[in-house]
PDB file of C-alpha atoms and ligand atoms in Angstrom:
ATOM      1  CA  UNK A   1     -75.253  28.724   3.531  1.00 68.00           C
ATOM      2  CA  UNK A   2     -77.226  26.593   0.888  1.00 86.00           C
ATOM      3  CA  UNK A   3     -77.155  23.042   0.973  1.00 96.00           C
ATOM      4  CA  UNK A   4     -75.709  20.613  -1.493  1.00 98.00           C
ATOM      5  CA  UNK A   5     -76.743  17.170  -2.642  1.00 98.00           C
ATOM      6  CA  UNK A   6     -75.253  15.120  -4.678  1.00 98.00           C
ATOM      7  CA  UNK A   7     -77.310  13.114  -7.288  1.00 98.00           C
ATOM      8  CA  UNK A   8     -76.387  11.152  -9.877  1.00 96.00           C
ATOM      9  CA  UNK A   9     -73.314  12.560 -10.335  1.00 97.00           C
ATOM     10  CA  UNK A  10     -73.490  16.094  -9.689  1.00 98.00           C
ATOM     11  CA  UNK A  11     -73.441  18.039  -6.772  1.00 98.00           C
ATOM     12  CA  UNK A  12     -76.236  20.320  -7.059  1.00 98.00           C
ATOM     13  CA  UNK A  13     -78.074  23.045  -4.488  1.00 98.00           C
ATOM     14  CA  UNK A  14     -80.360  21.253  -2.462  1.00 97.00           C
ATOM     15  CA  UNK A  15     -83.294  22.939  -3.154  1.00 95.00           C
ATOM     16  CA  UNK A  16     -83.154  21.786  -6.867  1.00 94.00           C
ATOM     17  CA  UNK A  17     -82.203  18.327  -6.796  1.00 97.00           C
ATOM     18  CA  UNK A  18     -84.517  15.857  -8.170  1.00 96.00           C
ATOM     19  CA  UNK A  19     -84.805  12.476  -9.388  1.00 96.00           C
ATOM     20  CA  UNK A  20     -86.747  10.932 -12.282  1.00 97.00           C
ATOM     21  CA  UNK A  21     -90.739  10.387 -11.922  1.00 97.00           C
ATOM     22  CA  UNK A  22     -90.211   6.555 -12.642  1.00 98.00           C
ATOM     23  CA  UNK A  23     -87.184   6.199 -10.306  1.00 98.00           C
ATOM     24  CA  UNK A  24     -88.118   3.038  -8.885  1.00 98.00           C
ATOM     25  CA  UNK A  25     -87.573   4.245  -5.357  1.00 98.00           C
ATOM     26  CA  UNK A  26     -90.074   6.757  -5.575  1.00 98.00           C
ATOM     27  CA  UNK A  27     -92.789   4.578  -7.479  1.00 98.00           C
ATOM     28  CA  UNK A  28     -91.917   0.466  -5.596  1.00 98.00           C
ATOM     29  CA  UNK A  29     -89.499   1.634  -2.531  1.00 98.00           C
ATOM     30  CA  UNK A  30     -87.512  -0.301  -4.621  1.00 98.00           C
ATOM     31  CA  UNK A  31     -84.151   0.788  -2.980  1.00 98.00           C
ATOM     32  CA  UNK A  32     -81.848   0.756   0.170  1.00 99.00           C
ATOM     33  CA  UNK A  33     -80.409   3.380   2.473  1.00 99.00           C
ATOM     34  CA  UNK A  34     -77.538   4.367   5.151  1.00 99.00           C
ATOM     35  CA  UNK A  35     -77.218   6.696   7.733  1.00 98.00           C
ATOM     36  CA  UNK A  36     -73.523   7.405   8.754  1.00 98.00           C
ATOM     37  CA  UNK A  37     -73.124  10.144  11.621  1.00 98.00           C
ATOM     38  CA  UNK A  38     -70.740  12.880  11.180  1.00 98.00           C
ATOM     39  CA  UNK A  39     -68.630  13.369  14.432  1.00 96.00           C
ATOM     40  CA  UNK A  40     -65.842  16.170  14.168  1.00 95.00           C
ATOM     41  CA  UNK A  41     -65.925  15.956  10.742  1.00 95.00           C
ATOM     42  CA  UNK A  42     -65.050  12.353  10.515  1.00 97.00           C
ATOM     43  CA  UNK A  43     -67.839   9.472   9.598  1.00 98.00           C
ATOM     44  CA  UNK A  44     -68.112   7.298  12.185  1.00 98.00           C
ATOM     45  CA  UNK A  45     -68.184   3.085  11.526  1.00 98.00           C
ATOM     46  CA  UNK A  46     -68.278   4.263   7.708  1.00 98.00           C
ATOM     47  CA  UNK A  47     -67.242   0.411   6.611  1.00 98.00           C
ATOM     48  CA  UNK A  48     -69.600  -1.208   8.339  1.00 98.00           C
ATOM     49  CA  UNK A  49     -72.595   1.306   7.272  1.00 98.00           C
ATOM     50  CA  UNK A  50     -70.735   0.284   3.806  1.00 98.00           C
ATOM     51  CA  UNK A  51     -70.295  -3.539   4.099  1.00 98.00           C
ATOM     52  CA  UNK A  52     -74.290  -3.370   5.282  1.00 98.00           C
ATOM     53  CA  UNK A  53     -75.444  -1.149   2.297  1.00 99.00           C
ATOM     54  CA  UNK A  54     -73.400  -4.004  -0.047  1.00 98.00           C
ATOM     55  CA  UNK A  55     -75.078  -6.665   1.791  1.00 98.00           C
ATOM     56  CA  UNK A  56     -78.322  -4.818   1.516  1.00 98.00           C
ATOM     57  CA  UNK A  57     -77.612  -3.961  -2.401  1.00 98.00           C
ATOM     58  CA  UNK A  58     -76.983  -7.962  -2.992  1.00 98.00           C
ATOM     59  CA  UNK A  59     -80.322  -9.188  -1.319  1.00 98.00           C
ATOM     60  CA  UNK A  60     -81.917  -7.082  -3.592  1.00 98.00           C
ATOM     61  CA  UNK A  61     -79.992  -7.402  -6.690  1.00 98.00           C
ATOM     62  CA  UNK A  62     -79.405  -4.261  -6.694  1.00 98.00           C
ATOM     63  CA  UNK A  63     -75.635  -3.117  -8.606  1.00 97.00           C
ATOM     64  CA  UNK A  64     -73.566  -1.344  -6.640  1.00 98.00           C
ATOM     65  CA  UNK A  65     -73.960   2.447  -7.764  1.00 98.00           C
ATOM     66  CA  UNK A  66     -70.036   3.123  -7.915  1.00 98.00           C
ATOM     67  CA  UNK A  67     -67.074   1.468  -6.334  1.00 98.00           C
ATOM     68  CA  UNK A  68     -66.526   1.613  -2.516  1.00 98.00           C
ATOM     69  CA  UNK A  69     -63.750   4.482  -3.054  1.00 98.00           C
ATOM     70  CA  UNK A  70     -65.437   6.612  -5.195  1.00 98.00           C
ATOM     71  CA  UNK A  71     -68.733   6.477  -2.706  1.00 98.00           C
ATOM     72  CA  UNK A  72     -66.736   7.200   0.108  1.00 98.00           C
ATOM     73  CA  UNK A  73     -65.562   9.960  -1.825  1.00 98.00           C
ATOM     74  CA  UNK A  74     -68.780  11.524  -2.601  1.00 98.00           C
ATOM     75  CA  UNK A  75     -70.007  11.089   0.904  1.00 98.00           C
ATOM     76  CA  UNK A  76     -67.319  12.862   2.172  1.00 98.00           C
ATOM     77  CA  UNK A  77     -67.361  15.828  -0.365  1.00 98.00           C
ATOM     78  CA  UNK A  78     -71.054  16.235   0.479  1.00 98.00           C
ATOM     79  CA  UNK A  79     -70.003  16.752   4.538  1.00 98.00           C
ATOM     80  CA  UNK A  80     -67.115  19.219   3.294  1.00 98.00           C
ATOM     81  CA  UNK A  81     -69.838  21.327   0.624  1.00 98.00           C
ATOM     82  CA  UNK A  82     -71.962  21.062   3.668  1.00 98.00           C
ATOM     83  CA  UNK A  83     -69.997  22.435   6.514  1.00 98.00           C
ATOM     84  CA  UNK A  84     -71.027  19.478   8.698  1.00 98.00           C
ATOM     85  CA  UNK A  85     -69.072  18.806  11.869  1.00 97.00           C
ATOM     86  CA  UNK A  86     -71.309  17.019  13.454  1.00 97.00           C
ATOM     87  CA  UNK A  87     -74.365  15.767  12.010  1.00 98.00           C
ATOM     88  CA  UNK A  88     -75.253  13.149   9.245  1.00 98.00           C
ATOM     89  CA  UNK A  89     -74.768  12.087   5.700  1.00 98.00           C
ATOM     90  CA  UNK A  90     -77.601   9.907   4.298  1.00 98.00           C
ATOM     91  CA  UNK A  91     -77.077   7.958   1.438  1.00 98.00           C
ATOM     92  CA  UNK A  92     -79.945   6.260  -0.829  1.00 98.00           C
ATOM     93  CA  UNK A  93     -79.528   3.936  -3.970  1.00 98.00           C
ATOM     94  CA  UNK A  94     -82.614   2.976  -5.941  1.00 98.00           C
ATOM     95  CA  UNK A  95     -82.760   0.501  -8.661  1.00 98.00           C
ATOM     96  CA  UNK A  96     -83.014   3.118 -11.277  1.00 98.00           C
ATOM     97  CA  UNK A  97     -85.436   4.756 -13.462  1.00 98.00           C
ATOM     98  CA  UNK A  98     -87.181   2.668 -15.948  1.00 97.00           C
ATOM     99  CA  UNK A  99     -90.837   2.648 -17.252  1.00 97.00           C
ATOM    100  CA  UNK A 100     -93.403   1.121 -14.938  1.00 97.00           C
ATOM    101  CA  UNK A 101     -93.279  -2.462 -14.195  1.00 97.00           C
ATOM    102  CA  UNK A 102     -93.088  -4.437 -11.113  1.00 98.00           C
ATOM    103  CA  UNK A 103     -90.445  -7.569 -12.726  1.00 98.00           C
ATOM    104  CA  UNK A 104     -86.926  -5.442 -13.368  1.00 96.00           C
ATOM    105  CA  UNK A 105     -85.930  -4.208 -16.478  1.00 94.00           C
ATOM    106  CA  UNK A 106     -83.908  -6.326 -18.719  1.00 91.00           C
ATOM    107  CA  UNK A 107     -81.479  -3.744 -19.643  1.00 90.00           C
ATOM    108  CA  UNK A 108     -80.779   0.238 -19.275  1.00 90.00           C
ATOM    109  CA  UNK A 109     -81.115   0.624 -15.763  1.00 95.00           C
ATOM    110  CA  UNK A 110     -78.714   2.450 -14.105  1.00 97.00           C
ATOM    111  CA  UNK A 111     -78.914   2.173  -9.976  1.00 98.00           C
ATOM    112  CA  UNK A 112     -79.325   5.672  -8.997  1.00 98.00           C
ATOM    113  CA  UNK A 113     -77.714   7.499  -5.871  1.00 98.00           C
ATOM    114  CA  UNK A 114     -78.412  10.114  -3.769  1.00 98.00           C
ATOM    115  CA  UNK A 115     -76.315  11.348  -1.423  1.00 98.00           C
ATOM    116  CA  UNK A 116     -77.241  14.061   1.280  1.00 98.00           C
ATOM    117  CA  UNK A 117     -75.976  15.729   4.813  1.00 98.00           C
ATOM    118  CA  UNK A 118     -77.149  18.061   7.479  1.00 98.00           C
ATOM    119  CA  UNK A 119     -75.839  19.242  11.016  1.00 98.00           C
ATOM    120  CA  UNK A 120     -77.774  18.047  13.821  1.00 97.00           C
ATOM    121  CA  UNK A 121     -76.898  18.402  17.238  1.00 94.00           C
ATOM    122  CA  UNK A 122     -75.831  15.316  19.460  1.00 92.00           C
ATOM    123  CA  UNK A 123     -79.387  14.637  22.193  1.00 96.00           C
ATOM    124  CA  UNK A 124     -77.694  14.714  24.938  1.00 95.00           C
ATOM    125  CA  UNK A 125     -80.706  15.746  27.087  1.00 97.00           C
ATOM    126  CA  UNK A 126     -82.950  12.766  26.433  1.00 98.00           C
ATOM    127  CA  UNK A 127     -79.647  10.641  27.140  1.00 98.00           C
ATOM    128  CA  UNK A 128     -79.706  12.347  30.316  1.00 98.00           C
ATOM    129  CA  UNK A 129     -83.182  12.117  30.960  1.00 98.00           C
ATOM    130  CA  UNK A 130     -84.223   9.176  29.245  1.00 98.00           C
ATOM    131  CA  UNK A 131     -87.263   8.575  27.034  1.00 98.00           C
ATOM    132  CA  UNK A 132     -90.526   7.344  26.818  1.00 98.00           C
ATOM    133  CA  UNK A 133     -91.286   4.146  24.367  1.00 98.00           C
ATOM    134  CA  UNK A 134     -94.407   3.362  23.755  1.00 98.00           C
ATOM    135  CA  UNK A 135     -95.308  -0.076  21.732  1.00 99.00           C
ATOM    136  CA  UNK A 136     -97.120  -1.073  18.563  1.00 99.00           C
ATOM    137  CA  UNK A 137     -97.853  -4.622  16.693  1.00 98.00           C
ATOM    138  CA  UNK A 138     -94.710  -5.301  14.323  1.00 98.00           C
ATOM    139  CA  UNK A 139     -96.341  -5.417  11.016  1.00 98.00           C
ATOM    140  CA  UNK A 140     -93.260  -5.073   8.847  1.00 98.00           C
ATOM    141  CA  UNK A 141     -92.163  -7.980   6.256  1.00 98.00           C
ATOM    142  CA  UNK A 142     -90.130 -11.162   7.230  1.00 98.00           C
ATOM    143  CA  UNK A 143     -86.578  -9.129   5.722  1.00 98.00           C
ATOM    144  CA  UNK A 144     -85.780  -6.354   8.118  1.00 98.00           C
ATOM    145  CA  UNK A 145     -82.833  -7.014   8.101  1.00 98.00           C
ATOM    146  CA  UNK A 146     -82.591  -5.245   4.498  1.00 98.00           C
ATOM    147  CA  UNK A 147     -81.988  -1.673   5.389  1.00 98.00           C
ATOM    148  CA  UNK A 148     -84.713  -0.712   2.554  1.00 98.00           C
ATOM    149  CA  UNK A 149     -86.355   2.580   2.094  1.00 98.00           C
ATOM    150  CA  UNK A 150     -89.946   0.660   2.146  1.00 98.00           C
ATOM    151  CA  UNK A 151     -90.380   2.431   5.539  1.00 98.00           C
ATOM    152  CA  UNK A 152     -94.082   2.506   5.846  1.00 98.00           C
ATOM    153  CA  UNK A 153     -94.703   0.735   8.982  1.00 98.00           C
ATOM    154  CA  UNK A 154     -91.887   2.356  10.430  1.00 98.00           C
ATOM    155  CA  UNK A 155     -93.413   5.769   9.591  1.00 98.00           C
ATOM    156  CA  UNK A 156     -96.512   4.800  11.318  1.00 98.00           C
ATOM    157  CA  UNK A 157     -94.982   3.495  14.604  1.00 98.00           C
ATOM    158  CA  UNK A 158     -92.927   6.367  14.969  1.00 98.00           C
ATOM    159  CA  UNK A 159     -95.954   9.015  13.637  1.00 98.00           C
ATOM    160  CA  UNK A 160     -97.575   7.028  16.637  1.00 98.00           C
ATOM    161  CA  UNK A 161     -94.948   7.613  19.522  1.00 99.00           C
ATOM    162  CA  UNK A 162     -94.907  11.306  18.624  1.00 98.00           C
ATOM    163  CA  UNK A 163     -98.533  11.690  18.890  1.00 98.00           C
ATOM    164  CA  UNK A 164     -98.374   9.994  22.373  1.00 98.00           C
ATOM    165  CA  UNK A 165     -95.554  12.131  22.920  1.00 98.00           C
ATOM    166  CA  UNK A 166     -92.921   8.967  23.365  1.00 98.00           C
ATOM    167  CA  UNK A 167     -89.530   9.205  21.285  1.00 98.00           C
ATOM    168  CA  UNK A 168     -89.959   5.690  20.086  1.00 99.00           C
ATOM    169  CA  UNK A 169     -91.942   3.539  19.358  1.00 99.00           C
ATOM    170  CA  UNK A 170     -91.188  -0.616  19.899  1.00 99.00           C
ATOM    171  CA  UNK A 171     -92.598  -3.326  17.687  1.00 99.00           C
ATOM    172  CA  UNK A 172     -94.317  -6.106  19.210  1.00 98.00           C
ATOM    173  CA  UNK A 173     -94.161  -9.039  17.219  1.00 98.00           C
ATOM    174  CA  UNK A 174     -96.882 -12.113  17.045  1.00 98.00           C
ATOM    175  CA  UNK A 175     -95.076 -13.632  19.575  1.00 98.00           C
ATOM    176  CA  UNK A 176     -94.978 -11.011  22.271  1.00 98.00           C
ATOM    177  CA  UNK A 177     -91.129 -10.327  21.796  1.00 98.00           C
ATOM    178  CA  UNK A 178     -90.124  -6.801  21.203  1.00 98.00           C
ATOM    179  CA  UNK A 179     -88.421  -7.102  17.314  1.00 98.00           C
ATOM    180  CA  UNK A 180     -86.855  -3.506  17.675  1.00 99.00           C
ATOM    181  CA  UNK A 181     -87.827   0.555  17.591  1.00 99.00           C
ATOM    182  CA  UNK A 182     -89.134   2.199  14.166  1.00 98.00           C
ATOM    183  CA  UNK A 183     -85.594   3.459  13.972  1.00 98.00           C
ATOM    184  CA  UNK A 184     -83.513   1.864  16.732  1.00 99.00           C
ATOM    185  CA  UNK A 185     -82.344  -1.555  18.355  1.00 99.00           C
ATOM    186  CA  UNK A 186     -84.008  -2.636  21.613  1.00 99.00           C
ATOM    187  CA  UNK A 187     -81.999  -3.476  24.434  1.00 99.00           C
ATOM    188  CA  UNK A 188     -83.151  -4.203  28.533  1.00 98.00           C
ATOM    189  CA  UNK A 189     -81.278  -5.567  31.361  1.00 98.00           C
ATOM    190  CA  UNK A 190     -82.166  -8.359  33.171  1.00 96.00           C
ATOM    191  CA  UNK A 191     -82.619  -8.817  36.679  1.00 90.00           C
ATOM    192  CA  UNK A 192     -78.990 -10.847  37.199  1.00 92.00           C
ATOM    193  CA  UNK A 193     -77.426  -7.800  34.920  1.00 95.00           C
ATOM    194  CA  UNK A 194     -76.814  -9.320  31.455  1.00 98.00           C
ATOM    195  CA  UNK A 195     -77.344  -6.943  28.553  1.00 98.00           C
ATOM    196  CA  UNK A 196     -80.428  -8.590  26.571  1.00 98.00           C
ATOM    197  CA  UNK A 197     -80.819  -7.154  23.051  1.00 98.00           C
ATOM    198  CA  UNK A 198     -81.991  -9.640  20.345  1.00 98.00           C
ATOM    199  CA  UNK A 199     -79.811 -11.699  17.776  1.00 98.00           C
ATOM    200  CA  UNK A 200     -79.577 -10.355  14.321  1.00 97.00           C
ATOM    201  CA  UNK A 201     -81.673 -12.165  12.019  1.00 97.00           C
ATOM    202  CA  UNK A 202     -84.246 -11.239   9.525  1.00 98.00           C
ATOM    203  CA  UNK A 203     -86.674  -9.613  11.662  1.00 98.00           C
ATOM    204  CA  UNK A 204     -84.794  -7.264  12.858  1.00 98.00           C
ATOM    205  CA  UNK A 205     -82.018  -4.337  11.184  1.00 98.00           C
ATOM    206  CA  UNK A 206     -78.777  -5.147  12.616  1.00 98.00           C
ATOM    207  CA  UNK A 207     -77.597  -1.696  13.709  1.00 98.00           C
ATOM    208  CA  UNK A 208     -74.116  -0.847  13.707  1.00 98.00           C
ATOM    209  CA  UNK A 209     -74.493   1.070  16.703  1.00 98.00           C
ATOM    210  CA  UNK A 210     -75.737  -2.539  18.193  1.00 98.00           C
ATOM    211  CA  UNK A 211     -72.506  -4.271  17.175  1.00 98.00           C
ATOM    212  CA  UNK A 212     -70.327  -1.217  18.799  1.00 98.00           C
ATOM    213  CA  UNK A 213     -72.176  -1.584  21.796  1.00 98.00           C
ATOM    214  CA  UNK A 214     -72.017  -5.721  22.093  1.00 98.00           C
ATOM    215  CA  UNK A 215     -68.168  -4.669  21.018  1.00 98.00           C
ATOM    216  CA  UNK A 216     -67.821  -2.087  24.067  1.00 98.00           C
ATOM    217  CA  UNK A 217     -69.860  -4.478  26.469  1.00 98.00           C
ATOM    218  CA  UNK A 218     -67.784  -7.368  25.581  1.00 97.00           C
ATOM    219  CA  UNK A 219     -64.350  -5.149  26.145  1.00 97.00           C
ATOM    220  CA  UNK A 220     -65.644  -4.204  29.701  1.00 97.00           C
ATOM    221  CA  UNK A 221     -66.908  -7.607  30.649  1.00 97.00           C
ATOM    222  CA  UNK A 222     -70.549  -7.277  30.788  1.00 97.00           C
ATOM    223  CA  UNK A 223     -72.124 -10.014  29.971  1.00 97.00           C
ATOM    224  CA  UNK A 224     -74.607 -10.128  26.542  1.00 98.00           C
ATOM    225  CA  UNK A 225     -77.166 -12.220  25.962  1.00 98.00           C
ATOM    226  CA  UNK A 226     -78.490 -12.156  22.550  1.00 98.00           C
ATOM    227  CA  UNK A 227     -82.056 -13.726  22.850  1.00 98.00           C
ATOM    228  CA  UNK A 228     -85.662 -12.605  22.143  1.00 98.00           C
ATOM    229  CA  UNK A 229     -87.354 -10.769  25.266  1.00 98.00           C
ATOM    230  CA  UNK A 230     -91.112 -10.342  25.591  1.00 98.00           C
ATOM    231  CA  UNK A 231     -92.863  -7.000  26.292  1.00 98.00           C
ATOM    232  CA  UNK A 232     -93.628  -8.054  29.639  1.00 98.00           C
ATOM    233  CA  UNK A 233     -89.607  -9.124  30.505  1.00 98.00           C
ATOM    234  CA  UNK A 234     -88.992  -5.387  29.060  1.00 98.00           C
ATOM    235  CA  UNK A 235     -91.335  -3.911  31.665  1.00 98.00           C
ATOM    236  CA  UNK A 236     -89.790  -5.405  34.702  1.00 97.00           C
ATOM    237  CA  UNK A 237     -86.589  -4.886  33.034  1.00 98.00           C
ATOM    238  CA  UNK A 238     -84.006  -3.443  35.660  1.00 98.00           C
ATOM    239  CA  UNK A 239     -83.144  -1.025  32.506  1.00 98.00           C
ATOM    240  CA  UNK A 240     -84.110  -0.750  29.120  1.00 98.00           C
ATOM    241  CA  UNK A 241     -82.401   1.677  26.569  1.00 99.00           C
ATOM    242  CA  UNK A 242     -82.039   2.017  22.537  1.00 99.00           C
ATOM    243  CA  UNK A 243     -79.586   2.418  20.335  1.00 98.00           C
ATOM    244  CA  UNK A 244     -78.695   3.879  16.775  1.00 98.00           C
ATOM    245  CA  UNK A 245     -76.711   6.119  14.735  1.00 98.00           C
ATOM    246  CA  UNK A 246     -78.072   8.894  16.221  1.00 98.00           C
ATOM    247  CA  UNK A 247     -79.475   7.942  19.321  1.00 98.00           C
ATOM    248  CA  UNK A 248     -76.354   6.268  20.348  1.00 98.00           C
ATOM    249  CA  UNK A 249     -77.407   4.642  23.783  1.00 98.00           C
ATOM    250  CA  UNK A 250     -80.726   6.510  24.959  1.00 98.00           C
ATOM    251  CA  UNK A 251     -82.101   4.873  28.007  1.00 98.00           C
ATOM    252  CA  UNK A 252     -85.355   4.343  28.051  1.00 98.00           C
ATOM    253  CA  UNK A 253     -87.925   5.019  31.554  1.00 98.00           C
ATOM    254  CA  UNK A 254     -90.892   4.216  30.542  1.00 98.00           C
ATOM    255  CA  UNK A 255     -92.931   1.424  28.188  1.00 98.00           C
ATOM    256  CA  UNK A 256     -96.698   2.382  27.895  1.00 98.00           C
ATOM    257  CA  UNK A 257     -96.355   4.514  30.577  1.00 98.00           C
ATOM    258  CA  UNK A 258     -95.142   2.182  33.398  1.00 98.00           C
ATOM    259  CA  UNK A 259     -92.310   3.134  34.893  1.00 98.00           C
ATOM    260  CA  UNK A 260     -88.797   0.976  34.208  1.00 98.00           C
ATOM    261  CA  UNK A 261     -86.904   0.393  37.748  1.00 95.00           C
ATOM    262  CA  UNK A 262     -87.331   3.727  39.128  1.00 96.00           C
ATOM    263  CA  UNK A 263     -88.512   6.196  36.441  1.00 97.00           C
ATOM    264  CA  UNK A 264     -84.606   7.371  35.946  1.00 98.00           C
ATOM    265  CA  UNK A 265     -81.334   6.381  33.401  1.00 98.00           C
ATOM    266  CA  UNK A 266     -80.030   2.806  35.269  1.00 97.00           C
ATOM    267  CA  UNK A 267     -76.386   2.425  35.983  1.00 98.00           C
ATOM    268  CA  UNK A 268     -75.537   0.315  33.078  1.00 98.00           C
ATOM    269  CA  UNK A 269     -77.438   2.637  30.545  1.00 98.00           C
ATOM    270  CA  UNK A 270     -75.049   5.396  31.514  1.00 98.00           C
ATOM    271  CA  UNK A 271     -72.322   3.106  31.717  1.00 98.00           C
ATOM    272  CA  UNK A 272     -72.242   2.351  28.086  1.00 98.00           C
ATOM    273  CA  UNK A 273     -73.766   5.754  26.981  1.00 98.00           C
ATOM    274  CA  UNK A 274     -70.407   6.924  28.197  1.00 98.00           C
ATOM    275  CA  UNK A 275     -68.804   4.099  26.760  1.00 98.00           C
ATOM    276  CA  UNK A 276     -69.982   4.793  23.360  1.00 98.00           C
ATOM    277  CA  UNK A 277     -69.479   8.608  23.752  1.00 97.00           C
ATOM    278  CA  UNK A 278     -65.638   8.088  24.837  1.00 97.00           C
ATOM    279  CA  UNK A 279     -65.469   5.803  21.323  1.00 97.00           C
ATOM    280  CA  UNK A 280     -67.270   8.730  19.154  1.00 96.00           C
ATOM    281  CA  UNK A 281     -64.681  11.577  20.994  1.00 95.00           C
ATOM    282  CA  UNK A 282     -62.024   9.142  19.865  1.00 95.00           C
ATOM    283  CA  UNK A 283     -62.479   8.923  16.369  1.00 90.00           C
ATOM    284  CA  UNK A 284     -62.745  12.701  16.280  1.00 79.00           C
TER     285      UNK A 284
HETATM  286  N1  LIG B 301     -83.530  -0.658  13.401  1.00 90.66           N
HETATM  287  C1  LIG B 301     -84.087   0.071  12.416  1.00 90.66           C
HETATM  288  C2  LIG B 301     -85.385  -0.363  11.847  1.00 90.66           C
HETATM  289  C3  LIG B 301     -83.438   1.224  11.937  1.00 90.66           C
HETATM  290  O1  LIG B 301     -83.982   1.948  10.948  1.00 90.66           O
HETATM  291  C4  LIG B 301     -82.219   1.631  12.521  1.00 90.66           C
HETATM  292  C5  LIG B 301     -81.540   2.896  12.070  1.00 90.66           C
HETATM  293  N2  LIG B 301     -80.910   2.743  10.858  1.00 90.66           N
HETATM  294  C6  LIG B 301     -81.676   0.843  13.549  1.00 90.66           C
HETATM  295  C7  LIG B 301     -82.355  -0.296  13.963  1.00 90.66           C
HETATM  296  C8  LIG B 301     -80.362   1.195  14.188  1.00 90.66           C
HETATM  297  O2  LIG B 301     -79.308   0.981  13.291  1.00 90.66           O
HETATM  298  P1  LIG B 301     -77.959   1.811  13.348  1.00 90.66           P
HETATM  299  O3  LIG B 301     -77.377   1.578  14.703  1.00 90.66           O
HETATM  300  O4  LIG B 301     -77.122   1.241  12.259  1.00 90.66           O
HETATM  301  O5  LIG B 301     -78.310   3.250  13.146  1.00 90.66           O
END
């Protein structure tokens, strides 16, 4: 079956859809992005992916591509065109195409959106197993919380985990604190069992799969603390796991190559990877 995308209003075979040579995402990164996963057909925590992509849109001054109804409209015609049950839809607006220049065009720009989705099958082997981090210097700009699609560090740090054959990779910032994966939130638990994951501010993406999880932790009374941790506090974590649309929670047995608390998944990782399955299976 060929795949469908759907760009700038037409749904078109994969294989031939383009964009403009002076889109501004492809010449400044000059755009934002979602992720949504696909979960028996259904998108799961669509709103919030949508109230971040606004949010992300308005830092940037970026207009809105279409209204809220027709996007979620699109996104889920792409998912029906391509068969997905479970999987992912991706969804990218730019700026717009306009002729080279780094200040914004005064008028004629039209934001441009792409909208995309594939099947991909849920990982639940390396959620069984758990998965090796290893760590890299954040050197990422002060707004990460701005879900852009300037991803060149984040390329890097993940390029780097693969070649030390780690699934992720964790940025260290100046300060010694973990800021968060190339692609995922960071998360340990302390030695007195709180969940520690760090508070959403600009250094960081605020996942959505973070919030469900601090949602699910607070309905089951473990306790959260949302503070900074250092690399160090990570490594003599009891636990550490990740999270993210499509990692859900993956637990996480080894930083650098030292072991976390005894090589295998902790108790509360699995707790809340079932958890957060149980809430997927639901929306199904
Ligand atoms: N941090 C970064 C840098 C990310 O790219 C992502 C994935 N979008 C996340 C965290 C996790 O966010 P979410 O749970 O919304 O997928």
């Amino acid at each position: 079956m060929s795949r469908i995308a759907y760009v700038n209003g037409r749904y078109v075979p994969h294989a031939d859809a383009s964009v403009h040579i002076e889109d501004r995402g492809y010449q400044f990164a000059d755009g934002v992005y979602e992720v949504v996963a696909v979960t028996g057909g259904r998108l799961v925590d669509e709103l919030p992916h949508l109230d971040r992509l606004d949010r992300s849109l308005r830092e940037l001054r970026i207009a809105a591509p279409m209204s809220r109804a027709a996007l979620r409209t699109v996104l889920r015609e792409v998912v029906r065109r391509n068969r997905v049950a479970n999987g992912i839809v991706y969804l990218q607006v730019t700026r717009g195409a306009a002729p080279r220049d780094h200040a914004f065009p005064k008028s004629g720009l039209f934001p441009a959106l792409v909208v995309t989705a594939r099947s991909q099958a849920p990982k639940r082997s390396q959620q069984d197993d758990g998965v090796a981090v290893i760590t890299v210097p954040d050197i990422r700009w002060k707004r990460c919380d701005i879900k852009s699609v300037s991803l060149l560090p984040n390329v890097l740090a993940k390029q780097t985990a693969v070649e030390a054959g780690a699934y992720e990779a964790w940025q260290i910032a100046a300060d010694g604190c973990v800021t968060e994966g190339s692609a995922t939130n960071a998360w340990i638990v302390s030695g007195d069992r709180a969940l520690v994951t760090r508070p959403a501010d600009e250094s960081t993406l605020d996942g959505i799969t973070r919030r469900t999880v601090i949602d699910i932790a607070a309905r089951n009374g473990y306790r959260l603390e949302e503070r900074g941790f250092t690399l160090e506090e990570a490594k003599r974590a009891a636990e550490c796991f990740l999270t993210s649309t499509t990692s859900w929670v993956m637990p996480v047995t080894s930083i650098d190559g030292a072991r976390i608390g005894d090589g295998a998944p902790g108790p509360l990782s699995r707790a809340l990877l079932s958890h957060y399955a149980d809430y997927v299976a639901s929306l199904a």
